[in-house]
GROMACS .gro file of C-alpha atoms in nm:
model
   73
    1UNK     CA    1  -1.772  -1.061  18.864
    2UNK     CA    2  -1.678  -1.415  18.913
    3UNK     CA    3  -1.606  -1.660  18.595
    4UNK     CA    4  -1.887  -1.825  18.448
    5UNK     CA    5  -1.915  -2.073  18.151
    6UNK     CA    6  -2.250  -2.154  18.061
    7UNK     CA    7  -2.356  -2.446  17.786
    8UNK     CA    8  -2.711  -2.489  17.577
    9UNK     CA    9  -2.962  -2.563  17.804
   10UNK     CA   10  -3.018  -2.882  17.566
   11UNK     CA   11  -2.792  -3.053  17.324
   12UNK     CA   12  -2.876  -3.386  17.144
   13UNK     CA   13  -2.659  -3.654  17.099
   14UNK     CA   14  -2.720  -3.842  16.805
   15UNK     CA   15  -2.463  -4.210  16.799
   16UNK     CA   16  -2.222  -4.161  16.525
   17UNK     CA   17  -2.295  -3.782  16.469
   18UNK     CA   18  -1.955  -3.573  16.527
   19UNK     CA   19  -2.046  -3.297  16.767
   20UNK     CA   20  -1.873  -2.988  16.893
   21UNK     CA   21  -1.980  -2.759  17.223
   22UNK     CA   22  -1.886  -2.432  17.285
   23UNK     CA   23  -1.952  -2.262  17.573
   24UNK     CA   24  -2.002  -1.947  17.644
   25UNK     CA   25  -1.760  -1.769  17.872
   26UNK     CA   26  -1.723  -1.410  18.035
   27UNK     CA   27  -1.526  -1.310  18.285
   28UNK     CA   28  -1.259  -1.484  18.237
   29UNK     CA   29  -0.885  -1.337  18.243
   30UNK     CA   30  -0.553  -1.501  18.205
   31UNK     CA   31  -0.547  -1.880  18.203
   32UNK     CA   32  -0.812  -2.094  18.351
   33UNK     CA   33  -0.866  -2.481  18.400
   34UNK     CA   34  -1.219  -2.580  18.384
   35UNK     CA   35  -1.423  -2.873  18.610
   36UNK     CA   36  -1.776  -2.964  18.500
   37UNK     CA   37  -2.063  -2.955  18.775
   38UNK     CA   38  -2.262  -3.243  18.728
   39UNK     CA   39  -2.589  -3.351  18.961
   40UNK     CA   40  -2.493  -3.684  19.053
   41UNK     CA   41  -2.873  -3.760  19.212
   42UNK     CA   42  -2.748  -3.657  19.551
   43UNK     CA   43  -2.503  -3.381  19.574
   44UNK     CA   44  -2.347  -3.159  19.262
   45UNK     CA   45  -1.985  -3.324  19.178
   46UNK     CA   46  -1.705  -3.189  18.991
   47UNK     CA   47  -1.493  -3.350  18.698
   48UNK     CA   48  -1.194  -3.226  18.558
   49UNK     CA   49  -1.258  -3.516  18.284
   50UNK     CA   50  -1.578  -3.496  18.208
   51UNK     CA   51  -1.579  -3.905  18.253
   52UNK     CA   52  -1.970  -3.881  18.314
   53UNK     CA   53  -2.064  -3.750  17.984
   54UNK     CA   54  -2.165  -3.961  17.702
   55UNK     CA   55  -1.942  -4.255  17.526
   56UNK     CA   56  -1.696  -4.111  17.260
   57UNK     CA   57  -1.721  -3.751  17.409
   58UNK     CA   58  -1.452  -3.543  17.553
   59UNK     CA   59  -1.387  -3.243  17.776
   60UNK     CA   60  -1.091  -2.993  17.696
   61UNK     CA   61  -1.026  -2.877  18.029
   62UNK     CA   62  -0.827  -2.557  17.885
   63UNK     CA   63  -1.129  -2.478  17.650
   64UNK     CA   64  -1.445  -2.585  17.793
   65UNK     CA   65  -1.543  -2.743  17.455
   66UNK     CA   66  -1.700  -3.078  17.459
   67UNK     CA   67  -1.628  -3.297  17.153
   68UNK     CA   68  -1.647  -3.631  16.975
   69UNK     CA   69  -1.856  -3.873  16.835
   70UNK     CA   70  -2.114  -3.979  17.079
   71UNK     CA   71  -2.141  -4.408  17.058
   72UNK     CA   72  -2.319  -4.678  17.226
   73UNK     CA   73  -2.288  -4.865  17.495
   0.00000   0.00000   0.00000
């Protein structure tokens, strides 16, 4: 079976409220990079940043895990 990650199907973001996402992953051997799929309103796009996601969030490419403390603007 291929590699799959999978997140919640819904996560809130509250501004100034530290959060942490772990995904769920099977199938996975050895070392992996990870890209996020994203619907962009046209096509589905990959990031290997994760720049689309929320202010003051990150994306660990070697974990999956999103972090931070989501802010405004």
């Amino acid at each position: 079976s291929p590699p799959t990650i999978v997140y919640p199907l819904r996560t809130s973001f509250v501004i100034g409220a530290p959060i942490t996402i772990q995904p769920v992953v099977e199938n996975v051997e050895g070392t992996t990079n990870y890209n996020l799929y994203y619907y962009n309103g046209t096509a589905l796009s990959a990031s290997s940043d994760g720049r689309w996601l929320p202010n003051g969030l990150a994306f660990d490419r070697t974990t999956g895990q999103i972090t931070g403390t989501p802010t405004a603007g």
